[in-house]
Coordinates of C-alpha atoms and ligand atoms in Angstrom, one line a residue:
Chain G
M15 CA 0.3 -0.5 -0.1
F16 CA 2.9 2.5 0.8
E17 CA 5.8 2.4 -1.3
H18 CA 7.8 4.6 1.4
I19 CA 6.6 2.0 3.9
D20 CA 7.5 -1.6 3.8
T21 CA 3.9 -3.5 4.3
S22 CA 5.9 -6.0 6.5
L23 CA 6.6 -3.0 9.1
I24 CA 2.7 -2.3 9.1
D25 CA 1.9 -5.9 9.3
W26 CA 4.0 -6.2 12.4
S27 CA 3.2 -3.2 14.0
R28 CA -0.5 -4.2 13.6
A29 CA 0.3 -7.6 14.8
Q30 CA 2.2 -6.5 17.9
F31 CA -0.8 -3.9 18.8
A32 CA -3.1 -6.9 18.3
L33 CA -1.0 -9.2 20.8
T34 CA -0.5 -6.7 23.5
A35 CA -4.7 -5.5 23.1
M36 CA -5.8 -9.2 23.0
Y37 CA -3.4 -10.2 26.1
H38 CA -4.7 -7.0 27.8
W39 CA -8.2 -8.2 27.1
L40 CA -7.6 -11.2 28.8
F41 CA -7.7 -9.7 32.5
V42 CA -10.1 -6.9 31.5
P43 CA -13.5 -8.5 31.3
L44 CA -13.0 -10.6 34.9
T45 CA -12.3 -7.4 36.6
L46 CA -15.2 -5.5 35.5
G47 CA -17.7 -8.6 35.7
L48 CA -16.2 -10.2 39.2
A49 CA -16.7 -6.2 40.4
V50 CA -20.5 -6.7 40.5
I51 CA -20.9 -10.1 41.4
M52 CA -18.9 -9.4 44.8
G53 CA -20.6 -6.3 45.0
L54 CA -24.1 -7.9 45.1
M55 CA -22.8 -10.7 47.7
E56 CA -21.5 -8.0 50.2
T57 CA -24.8 -6.3 49.3
F58 CA -26.8 -9.6 50.8
Y59 CA -24.4 -9.7 53.4
V60 CA -25.0 -6.4 54.6
T61 CA -28.9 -6.3 53.9
T62 CA -29.6 -9.8 55.3
G63 CA -26.4 -10.1 57.9
K64 CA -25.6 -13.8 56.9
V65 CA -22.0 -14.4 57.5
F66 CA -22.2 -17.0 54.8
W67 CA -22.7 -14.1 51.8
K68 CA -19.4 -12.5 53.9
D69 CA -17.4 -15.6 53.2
T70 CA -18.7 -15.8 49.7
A71 CA -18.1 -12.2 48.5
R72 CA -14.7 -12.2 50.1
F73 CA -13.5 -15.5 48.6
W74 CA -14.7 -14.0 44.5
M75 CA -12.9 -10.9 45.8
K76 CA -9.8 -13.1 46.3
L77 CA -9.8 -14.0 42.8
F78 CA -10.6 -10.6 41.9
G79 CA -7.5 -9.3 43.4
I80 CA -5.2 -12.2 41.6
N81 CA -6.6 -11.1 38.3
F82 CA -6.4 -7.5 39.3
A83 CA -3.0 -7.8 40.5
V84 CA -1.5 -9.4 37.1
G85 CA -3.5 -7.4 34.9
V86 CA -3.2 -4.1 36.3
A87 CA -0.7 -1.7 34.1
T88 CA -1.0 -4.2 31.2
G89 CA -3.0 -2.1 29.2
L90 CA 0.0 0.8 29.7
I91 CA 1.9 -1.0 27.4
L92 CA -0.6 0.2 24.5
E93 CA 0.2 3.6 25.4
F94 CA 3.8 2.8 25.2
E95 CA 3.3 1.5 21.6
F96 CA 1.2 4.5 20.7
G97 CA 4.5 6.4 21.6
T98 CA 6.9 4.1 20.0
N99 CA 4.8 2.4 16.9
W100 CA 2.1 4.7 16.3
S101 CA 3.7 8.3 16.7
N102 CA 2.0 9.8 13.4
Y103 CA -1.4 8.6 14.9
S104 CA -0.4 9.9 18.2
W105 CA 0.5 13.2 17.0
F106 CA -2.2 13.6 14.6
V107 CA -4.8 12.6 17.4
G108 CA -2.9 14.0 20.7
D109 CA -4.6 16.8 21.5
I110 CA -8.1 14.9 21.7
F111 CA -6.9 12.3 24.1
G112 CA -4.3 14.0 25.8
A113 CA -6.3 15.8 28.5
P114 CA -9.3 13.1 29.3
L115 CA -6.7 10.3 29.0
A116 CA -4.8 11.9 31.9
I117 CA -7.4 13.1 33.9
E118 CA -8.6 9.3 33.6
G119 CA -5.3 8.3 34.9
I120 CA -5.4 10.2 37.9
L121 CA -8.8 9.7 38.8
A122 CA -8.9 6.0 38.1
F123 CA -5.3 5.7 39.9
F124 CA -6.5 7.5 43.5
M125 CA -10.2 5.8 43.1
E126 CA -8.7 2.4 43.0
A127 CA -6.0 3.1 45.3
T128 CA -8.2 4.2 48.2
F129 CA -10.9 1.7 47.6
I130 CA -9.2 -1.3 46.5
A131 CA -7.3 -0.8 50.0
V132 CA -10.3 -0.1 51.8
M133 CA -11.9 -3.5 50.3
F134 CA -9.1 -5.9 51.1
F135 CA -7.9 -4.2 54.5
G136 CA -10.8 -2.9 56.0
W137 CA -13.3 -5.8 57.1
N138 CA -13.4 -5.4 60.6
K139 CA -12.1 -2.2 60.8
V140 CA -14.6 0.3 58.8
S141 CA -18.5 -0.3 59.1
K142 CA -19.9 -2.5 57.1
R143 CA -21.5 0.4 54.8
F144 CA -18.5 1.9 54.2
H145 CA -16.8 -1.3 53.1
L146 CA -19.9 -2.1 51.0
A147 CA -19.4 1.1 49.3
S148 CA -15.7 0.7 48.8
T149 CA -16.5 -2.5 47.0
W150 CA -18.9 -0.7 44.6
L151 CA -16.8 2.2 44.3
T152 CA -13.7 0.0 43.0
G153 CA -16.0 -1.7 40.5
L154 CA -17.0 1.9 39.3
G155 CA -13.6 3.1 39.1
A156 CA -12.8 0.2 36.8
T157 CA -15.6 0.8 34.8
I158 CA -15.3 4.4 34.5
S159 CA -11.6 3.9 33.0
A160 CA -13.3 1.7 30.5
W161 CA -15.5 4.3 29.7
W162 CA -12.8 6.3 28.7
I163 CA -11.2 4.1 26.6
L164 CA -14.1 3.4 24.7
V165 CA -15.0 6.7 24.4
A166 CA -11.0 6.9 22.7
N167 CA -11.6 3.8 20.7
A168 CA -15.1 4.8 19.3
W169 CA -13.6 8.1 18.4
M170 CA -11.0 6.3 16.1
Q171 CA -14.4 4.5 14.7
H172 CA -16.2 7.8 14.1
P173 CA -14.5 10.7 14.4
V174 CA -16.6 13.4 15.8
G175 CA -16.1 16.6 17.7
M176 CA -12.8 17.6 16.3
A177 CA -11.6 19.9 13.6
F178 CA -8.3 19.1 12.0
N179 CA -5.6 21.6 12.1
P180 CA -2.9 22.2 9.4
E181 CA -0.7 24.1 11.2
T182 CA -0.2 22.1 13.7
V183 CA -1.2 18.7 12.1
R184 CA -3.3 17.7 14.8
N185 CA -7.2 17.3 15.4
E186 CA -8.4 19.8 17.8
M187 CA -11.2 19.3 20.2
V188 CA -14.2 21.5 19.6
D189 CA -16.9 19.7 21.1
F190 CA -16.2 17.6 24.1
T191 CA -19.8 16.4 24.6
A192 CA -19.6 15.1 21.1
V193 CA -16.7 13.2 21.8
A194 CA -17.5 11.8 25.1
L195 CA -21.3 11.0 24.4
S196 CA -21.3 10.1 20.8
P197 CA -23.7 7.1 19.8
M198 CA -20.8 5.2 18.9
A199 CA -19.1 5.6 22.1
V200 CA -22.5 4.9 24.4
A201 CA -23.1 1.5 22.2
K202 CA -19.7 0.4 22.9
F203 CA -19.5 0.9 26.0
F204 CA -22.9 -0.7 27.4
H205 CA -22.2 -3.3 25.0
T206 CA -18.7 -3.9 26.1
V207 CA -19.0 -3.5 29.9
L208 CA -22.3 -5.5 29.7
S209 CA -20.2 -8.7 28.0
C210 CA -17.7 -8.5 30.5
W211 CA -20.8 -9.2 33.1
I212 CA -21.0 -12.2 31.1
V213 CA -17.3 -13.1 31.5
G214 CA -17.6 -12.8 35.1
A215 CA -20.8 -14.5 35.3
V216 CA -19.6 -17.5 33.5
F217 CA -16.4 -17.5 35.5
V218 CA -18.6 -17.5 38.9
V219 CA -20.6 -20.4 37.8
G220 CA -17.8 -22.7 36.2
V221 CA -15.6 -22.1 39.4
S222 CA -18.7 -23.1 41.3
C223 CA -19.5 -26.0 39.1
W224 CA -16.0 -27.5 39.6
Y225 CA -16.7 -27.3 43.4
L226 CA -19.8 -29.4 42.8
L227 CA -18.0 -31.9 40.7
R228 CA -15.7 -32.4 43.5
N229 CA -18.3 -32.6 46.1
R230 CA -17.1 -29.6 47.8
Q231 CA -18.1 -26.3 49.2
K232 CA -22.1 -27.3 48.3
E233 CA -23.9 -24.4 49.9
F234 CA -21.2 -22.0 48.9
A235 CA -20.8 -23.2 45.2
L236 CA -25.0 -23.0 44.6
G237 CA -25.3 -19.7 46.5
S238 CA -22.3 -18.5 44.0
I239 CA -24.1 -19.6 41.0
K240 CA -27.8 -18.3 41.9
V241 CA -25.9 -14.6 41.8
G242 CA -23.4 -15.6 39.0
A243 CA -26.3 -17.0 36.8
S244 CA -28.5 -14.4 37.7
V245 CA -26.3 -11.6 36.9
G246 CA -25.1 -13.7 33.5
L247 CA -29.1 -13.8 32.3
F248 CA -29.3 -10.1 32.6
A249 CA -26.2 -9.6 31.2
A250 CA -26.5 -12.0 28.3
V251 CA -29.9 -10.3 26.9
A252 CA -29.0 -6.9 27.6
T253 CA -25.5 -7.8 25.5
A254 CA -27.7 -9.0 22.7
W255 CA -29.9 -6.0 23.1
T256 CA -27.1 -3.6 23.0
G257 CA -25.1 -5.5 20.1
D258 CA -28.0 -5.1 18.2
I259 CA -27.9 -1.0 18.6
S260 CA -24.0 -1.1 18.0
G261 CA -24.7 -3.1 14.9
V262 CA -26.8 -0.6 13.8
Q263 CA -24.5 2.4 14.4
V264 CA -21.8 0.3 12.5
A265 CA -24.3 -0.4 9.6
K266 CA -24.7 3.7 9.5
L267 CA -21.1 4.9 10.0
Q268 CA -18.6 1.9 9.1
P269 CA -21.0 0.2 6.4
M270 CA -17.8 -1.9 5.0
K271 CA -17.5 -3.3 8.7
I272 CA -20.7 -4.8 8.4
A273 CA -20.5 -5.9 5.0
A274 CA -17.6 -8.0 5.8
A275 CA -18.9 -8.9 8.9
E276 CA -22.1 -10.7 6.7
G277 CA -19.4 -11.4 3.8
L278 CA -22.1 -9.2 1.5
Y279 CA -20.5 -8.3 -1.4
N280 CA -23.6 -7.4 -3.2
G281 CA -26.4 -5.6 -1.1
G282 CA -29.9 -4.4 -1.9
N283 CA -32.9 -3.7 -0.3
G284 CA -34.8 -6.4 2.2
M285 CA -31.5 -8.6 2.5
P286 CA -31.4 -11.6 4.4
F287 CA -29.1 -12.5 7.3
T288 CA -26.6 -15.3 6.6
I289 CA -26.2 -17.7 9.5
V290 CA -23.7 -19.6 7.7
G291 CA -23.8 -20.7 4.0
D292 CA -26.9 -20.9 2.2
L293 CA -28.6 -20.9 5.7
K294 CA -30.4 -17.4 5.4
V295 CA -32.9 -15.3 7.4
P296 CA -35.1 -13.5 5.0
K297 CA -34.9 -9.9 5.4
M298 CA -33.2 -10.0 8.8
L299 CA -30.1 -8.2 7.6
S300 CA -31.9 -5.4 6.9
I301 CA -33.9 -5.3 10.0
L302 CA -30.7 -5.9 12.3
A303 CA -28.6 -3.0 10.2
T304 CA -31.6 -0.3 9.8
H305 CA -34.3 -1.4 11.5
D306 CA -36.5 -1.8 8.2
I307 CA -37.8 -4.7 6.7
E308 CA -37.0 -3.3 3.4
G309 CA -33.7 -1.1 4.4
Y310 CA -30.9 -0.7 1.9
V311 CA -27.6 -2.7 3.0
P312 CA -24.9 -2.3 0.6
G313 CA -22.2 -4.8 -0.1
I314 CA -18.4 -4.8 -0.2
N315 CA -18.9 -4.0 -4.7
N316 CA -21.5 -1.4 -3.7
L317 CA -19.3 0.2 -0.9
L318 CA -16.4 0.6 -3.8
E319 CA -18.3 1.4 -6.6
G320 CA -20.9 3.9 -5.0
G321 CA -23.9 5.4 -7.1
Y322 CA -26.5 4.2 -4.5
Q323 CA -28.8 6.3 -2.3
L324 CA -27.4 7.3 1.1
P325 CA -30.0 8.0 4.2
D326 CA -29.5 11.7 3.6
G327 CA -30.6 11.4 0.2
T328 CA -27.0 12.0 -1.2
T329 CA -25.6 9.6 -3.9
A330 CA -22.6 7.8 -2.4
L331 CA -19.1 8.3 -4.2
S332 CA -17.2 5.4 -5.8
A333 CA -14.3 4.5 -3.7
E334 CA -12.1 6.1 -6.7
E335 CA -13.9 9.2 -6.2
K336 CA -12.8 9.1 -2.8
I337 CA -9.3 8.8 -3.2
K338 CA -9.1 11.4 -5.6
R339 CA -10.7 13.5 -3.3
G340 CA -8.0 12.2 -0.5
Q341 CA -5.3 13.3 -2.9
I342 CA -6.9 16.5 -2.9
A343 CA -6.9 17.0 0.3
I344 CA -3.5 15.9 0.8
T345 CA -2.2 18.0 -1.6
A346 CA -3.9 21.1 -0.3
L347 CA -2.5 20.3 3.1
D348 CA 1.1 20.3 1.5
A349 CA 0.4 23.5 -0.5
F350 CA -1.0 25.2 2.8
R351 CA 1.9 24.3 5.0
K352 CA 4.5 25.5 2.3
A353 CA 2.9 28.8 1.5
H354 CA 2.0 29.3 5.6
K355 CA 6.2 28.6 5.9
A356 CA 6.6 31.0 3.2
G357 CA 4.3 34.0 4.6
D358 CA 2.2 33.6 1.7
E359 CA -1.0 33.9 3.3
T360 CA -3.2 34.2 0.1
T361 CA -2.2 31.1 -1.4
A362 CA -2.3 29.5 2.0
S363 CA -5.9 30.5 2.4
T364 CA -7.1 29.3 -0.7
A365 CA -5.2 25.7 -0.1
R366 CA -6.9 25.8 3.4
K367 CA -9.9 25.9 1.8
T368 CA -9.7 23.3 -0.8
L369 CA -8.2 21.1 2.3
D370 CA -11.5 21.8 4.3
E371 CA -13.6 21.2 1.5
N372 CA -12.0 17.5 1.2
V373 CA -11.0 16.8 4.7
E374 CA -13.4 14.2 5.2
Y375 CA -11.8 12.2 2.8
F376 CA -8.3 13.1 3.9
G377 CA -7.2 9.1 4.4
Y378 CA -8.3 7.9 1.2
G379 CA -5.5 9.5 -0.2
Y380 CA -3.3 6.8 1.0
I381 CA -5.1 4.0 -0.4
K382 CA -3.2 3.2 -3.7
D383 CA -5.9 0.7 -5.0
P384 CA -9.5 0.6 -3.8
S385 CA -9.3 -3.6 -3.1
H386 CA -7.5 -1.9 -0.3
L387 CA -10.2 -1.0 1.3
V388 CA -11.6 -4.4 1.9
P389 CA -11.0 -5.6 5.4
N390 CA -9.9 -9.5 6.1
V391 CA -13.7 -10.7 5.1
E392 CA -13.2 -14.2 6.3
L393 CA -11.8 -13.2 9.8
T394 CA -14.6 -10.5 10.2
F395 CA -17.5 -13.1 8.9
W396 CA -16.4 -15.6 11.3
S397 CA -15.7 -13.7 14.4
F398 CA -19.2 -12.0 14.1
R399 CA -20.6 -15.5 13.9
I400 CA -18.5 -16.7 16.9
M401 CA -19.5 -13.8 19.0
V402 CA -23.4 -13.9 18.0
G403 CA -23.6 -17.8 18.2
L404 CA -22.2 -17.5 21.7
G405 CA -24.4 -14.6 22.9
G406 CA -27.3 -16.9 21.9
Y407 CA -25.3 -20.0 23.7
F408 CA -25.0 -17.7 26.9
I409 CA -28.7 -17.0 27.2
L410 CA -29.9 -20.5 26.9
F411 CA -26.8 -21.7 29.3
F412 CA -28.0 -19.1 32.2
I413 CA -31.8 -20.0 31.8
I414 CA -30.9 -23.8 32.2
V415 CA -28.6 -23.5 34.8
L416 CA -31.4 -20.7 37.0
I417 CA -33.9 -23.5 36.2
M418 CA -31.7 -26.1 37.5
S419 CA -30.7 -24.3 40.7
K420 CA -34.3 -23.4 41.2
K421 CA -35.2 -27.1 41.2
E422 CA -32.5 -27.6 43.1
K423 CA -31.1 -30.3 40.7
L424 CA -28.2 -28.7 39.6
A425 CA -26.1 -30.5 42.5
Y426 CA -26.4 -33.6 41.1
M427 CA -26.4 -32.9 37.1
R428 CA -23.0 -33.8 36.2
W429 CA -23.0 -32.9 32.8
L430 CA -24.3 -29.8 33.1
Q431 CA -21.7 -28.9 35.7
Q432 CA -18.9 -29.9 33.0
A433 CA -20.8 -27.9 30.2
A434 CA -20.3 -24.8 32.9
L435 CA -16.6 -25.1 33.4
W436 CA -15.9 -25.9 29.6
T437 CA -18.0 -22.6 28.9
I438 CA -15.3 -20.4 30.6
P439 CA -12.8 -20.4 27.8
L440 CA -15.9 -20.0 25.6
A441 CA -16.7 -16.7 27.2
Y442 CA -13.5 -15.2 26.7
I443 CA -13.3 -16.5 23.1
G444 CA -16.7 -14.5 22.9
S445 CA -15.3 -11.2 24.1
Q446 CA -12.1 -11.5 22.2
A447 CA -14.1 -12.3 18.6
G448 CA -16.2 -8.7 19.6
W449 CA -12.6 -7.0 19.6
V450 CA -11.8 -9.0 16.3
V451 CA -15.0 -8.2 14.8
A452 CA -14.5 -4.2 15.8
E453 CA -11.1 -3.9 14.9
V454 CA -10.3 -6.2 11.8
G455 CA -13.5 -5.3 10.5
R456 CA -12.5 -1.6 10.3
Q457 CA -9.3 -2.0 8.3
P458 CA -7.3 -0.2 6.7
W459 CA -8.0 2.7 9.1
A460 CA -6.4 3.8 12.3
I461 CA -8.9 6.4 12.1
Q462 CA -12.0 5.8 9.9
D463 CA -11.5 7.6 6.8
M464 CA -8.9 10.1 8.4
L465 CA -5.7 7.9 8.6
P466 CA -5.1 4.0 7.2
V467 CA -3.0 2.1 9.8
G468 CA -0.1 2.5 7.0
A469 CA 0.1 6.1 7.2
A470 CA -0.4 6.0 11.1
I471 CA 2.8 3.8 12.1
S472 CA 6.2 5.4 12.6
K473 CA 8.9 4.4 10.1
L474 CA 10.9 1.6 12.4
Q475 CA 13.0 -0.9 11.6
T476 CA 10.6 -4.1 11.0
G477 CA 13.3 -5.9 13.2
S478 CA 12.9 -3.7 16.1
V479 CA 9.0 -4.5 15.9
Q480 CA 9.4 -7.9 15.4
L481 CA 11.9 -8.2 18.9
T482 CA 9.4 -6.4 20.8
F483 CA 6.7 -8.4 19.7
F484 CA 8.1 -11.4 21.1
I485 CA 9.2 -9.8 24.4
F486 CA 6.0 -9.3 24.9
L487 CA 4.8 -12.8 23.8
I488 CA 7.1 -13.9 26.4
L489 CA 6.3 -11.4 29.2
F490 CA 2.7 -11.7 29.0
T491 CA 2.7 -15.5 28.9
V492 CA 4.5 -15.5 31.9
L493 CA 2.1 -13.4 33.3
L494 CA -0.8 -15.5 32.5
C495 CA 1.1 -18.7 33.6
A496 CA 1.3 -16.6 37.1
E497 CA -2.2 -15.7 36.9
T498 CA -3.5 -19.1 36.1
G499 CA -1.3 -20.6 38.8
I500 CA -2.0 -18.6 41.3
M501 CA -5.6 -18.6 40.6
L502 CA -6.0 -22.3 40.5
K503 CA -4.4 -22.6 43.7
A504 CA -6.6 -20.1 45.3
I505 CA -9.8 -22.1 43.9
K506 CA -8.3 -25.5 45.0
K507 CA -8.1 -23.9 48.7
G508 CA -11.5 -23.0 48.4
P509 CA -13.4 -19.8 50.5
E510 CA -12.6 -19.6 54.2
E511 CA -15.2 -19.7 56.4
T512 CA -15.5 -16.7 59.2
K513 CA -14.4 -18.7 62.3
N514 CA -16.3 -16.6 64.6
R515 CA -19.7 -16.4 63.0
K516 CA -21.5 -13.3 64.6
Chain H
M7 CA -7.8 16.0 64.6
S8 CA -6.2 16.0 61.0
H9 CA -3.0 14.3 62.6
S10 CA -4.9 11.8 64.3
L11 CA -6.7 11.3 61.0
L12 CA -3.6 10.9 59.1
T13 CA -2.1 8.7 61.6
R14 CA -5.2 5.9 61.6
I15 CA -4.6 6.1 57.7
W16 CA -1.2 5.2 57.9
M17 CA -1.9 2.6 60.3
F18 CA -4.9 1.4 58.6
Y19 CA -2.3 0.7 55.3
R20 CA 0.5 -0.2 57.5
D21 CA -1.4 -3.2 59.8
G22 CA -3.2 -4.1 56.1
F23 CA -0.1 -4.8 54.4
R24 CA 1.2 -6.6 57.4
E25 CA -1.4 -8.9 57.9
M26 CA -1.2 -10.0 54.0
T27 CA -0.8 -13.5 53.0
L28 CA -1.4 -13.9 49.5
G29 CA -1.4 -10.4 48.9
R30 CA 2.2 -10.4 49.3
T31 CA 2.8 -12.5 46.3
L32 CA 0.6 -10.4 44.2
W33 CA 2.5 -7.3 45.5
A34 CA 6.1 -9.1 44.2
I35 CA 4.3 -9.6 41.0
I36 CA 3.1 -5.7 40.4
L37 CA 6.5 -4.8 41.7
I38 CA 8.5 -6.9 39.5
K39 CA 5.9 -6.1 36.4
L40 CA 6.1 -2.4 36.8
F41 CA 10.1 -2.6 37.0
I42 CA 10.2 -4.4 34.0
M43 CA 7.5 -2.2 32.0
F44 CA 9.0 1.1 33.2
F45 CA 12.6 0.3 33.6
I46 CA 13.1 -2.0 30.7
L47 CA 11.2 -1.8 28.3
K48 CA 9.9 1.8 28.4
L49 CA 13.5 3.1 28.7
F50 CA 15.3 0.8 26.4
F51 CA 12.5 -0.8 23.8
F52 CA 9.8 1.9 23.8
P53 CA 11.3 5.5 23.4
S54 CA 8.5 7.9 22.2
F55 CA 9.4 8.2 18.6
L56 CA 9.3 12.0 18.5
S57 CA 10.6 12.6 21.4
G58 CA 13.6 14.8 21.5
K59 CA 11.8 17.4 18.8
T60 CA 10.6 20.5 19.6
T61 CA 6.8 21.0 19.0
E62 CA 7.7 22.7 15.7
E63 CA 9.7 20.1 14.7
K64 CA 7.2 17.6 15.5
Q65 CA 4.6 19.3 13.7
Q66 CA 7.2 19.8 10.9
Y67 CA 8.0 16.0 10.9
V68 CA 4.3 14.3 10.8
G69 CA 3.3 17.0 8.5
E70 CA 6.3 15.9 5.7
E71 CA 5.4 12.6 6.6
L72 CA 1.7 12.4 5.8
V73 CA 2.5 14.3 2.9
E74 CA 5.4 11.9 1.6
R75 CA 3.5 8.9 2.2
A76 CA 0.7 9.6 -0.1
N77 CA 3.0 10.0 -2.8
P78 CA 2.9 6.8 -5.4
Ligands
LIG6 C1 -25.7 -11.6 21.1 C2 -25.6 -11.0 20.1 C3 -24.5 -9.8 19.6 C4 -24.5 -9.1 19.1 C5 -25.7 -8.6 17.7 C6 -23.3 -8.3 19.1 C7 -22.7 -7.3 17.9 C8 -21.9 -6.7 18.4 C9 -21.5 -5.6 16.9 C10 -22.3 -5.0 16.0 C11 -20.0 -5.2 17.3 C12 -19.0 -4.2 16.6 C13 -19.2 -2.9 17.1 C14 -18.3 -2.2 16.7 O1 -17.5 -2.1 15.8 O2 -18.2 -1.2 17.2 C15 -19.8 -6.3 18.6 C16 -18.4 -5.7 19.4 C17 -18.0 -6.5 20.6 N1 -18.7 -7.5 20.7 FE1 -20.7 -8.3 20.6 N2 -22.6 -9.0 19.9 C18 -22.8 -10.1 20.4 C19 -22.9 -10.6 21.5 C20 -21.6 -10.5 22.0 C21 -21.1 -11.4 23.5 C22 -21.9 -12.7 23.9 C23 -19.9 -11.1 23.7 C24 -19.1 -11.5 24.9 C25 -19.2 -12.2 25.6 C26 -19.7 -9.8 22.9 C27 -18.4 -8.9 23.0 C28 -18.2 -7.8 22.1 C29 -17.1 -6.9 22.4 C30 -15.8 -7.3 23.4 C31 -16.8 -6.5 21.3 C32 -15.9 -5.2 20.8 C33 -16.2 -3.8 21.5 C34 -17.3 -3.0 20.7 O3 -16.7 -2.6 19.7 O4 -18.2 -2.8 21.4 N3 -20.7 -9.3 22.0 N4 -20.6 -6.8 19.1

């Protein structure tokens, strides 16, 4: 794509980012999910006074602590990569995220340092209610952090509330609310956070079923399962619902992603939803993507060829036209900067006008061939099916677990206990598949329509990116082994009962 | 009053750390990880690509890169 940039450098930079992001994402969902479940358990303790709930909450808090300790700060590596490997991108967007991310860092740090300490050290030292508030605030702190990061991600998927300043070559925030509350960000936040609750819930139910399989800690396991599966069912239904909202947003703002996720080359009105192969649900894609049974959904070819009517009544441009306008924008940027430097303000202002008129296609100027605008269809298509398929499975799973636990049969159903144990990895797979859809499906863009990955990366030696890729692979694998080892040990040990049950 | 509050907070953390069991291992992991991240990775492998340039130089550099990479 870029003659000045080795394509293997692009690939390795992307692989490195994907590796670190995916490893980081192994830790995040459990933090967010367990926070809610242990918060509820402690609430039961405070409202009913039953020490059973205190012991139960404490056990899950211990696992939360292990996951938190191993996972905390792994996300900072992504920040390092922005500075080193994605320096053009960082400069280009810096002003938008500099301040909010700094505030987020400070706020989250103080919130977590204070409330986590009370949560772990404060039993018997602070009042029950203050302790309970600290537990909830620990989870809230983590969720607020997630919100900021997802706002940043949503902005890359759909840049709003900013203006490109050719003098500084940066995007500058013009409307904070538009950035922080963009519909893309809101949809992403709810879908992501609720899907994390599924992971937490599946984890709690799965681990509890392990105790049942071993005929240990029955009361504790069944109590945990009730809370876990209830949170899980709520979260699974809400995830499907918010996923649907996300789908409509994506169809509107990133139609290529939906076309790839559906493997749809030639679109039209009243399009069916492909389950797999020729198995299709009539009209379903139109309903999902546009909430209109006859709604028009463009396919990959339509998106490249243009010529169809957009919802606002205008006609879609072809990829070639967009590329041409992108090139005009970039040439105008060059002209502006040269004229401005030479003090020729008349030429500069004409160039700036041309730039402003074409800036929405800026990134297309880097695209050498329209085919480069198509993401990896296979990967997006299958990841989407894995996520949505598992979404349906989780709903069913939690319903069965809840019914069986209500009928008091769960303790004897070994197949269901086994299934619950095996559902743990599926929850992680579903969650990772979601990110694959969101991130692979938006290629080649680092920032939608503004900056493709090839223009966003730093001109480094491919070898040095490869080296750090493998360093991370080793480092994160060691961390993951540490997590799994310590976690399994804690699970085997089981919950500790408060000796003096008062 | 504020003195005794500060002392109480200090004792709260001190006793908390003293009474830790599993927490010790976890703190060791956190500290080792932060050390590796900041003193090895950040220092030797992840220098900021644009560091050492003034703001004007950064603007100039990224501006040129963004134009150059679009050229066939
Ligand atoms: C049940 C039906 C589901 C639907 C219709 C759905 C829909 C979607 C869509 C359209 C996206 C892309 C959003 C974007 O690119 O901005 C997405 C992303 C994602 N999904 Fe799902 N999803 C479902 C279930 C699940 C489940 C069960 C999980 C996890 C256990 C999950 C986790 C994620 C994650 C982590 C992302 C990436 C973050 C984001 O972009 O929101 N989803 N989902």
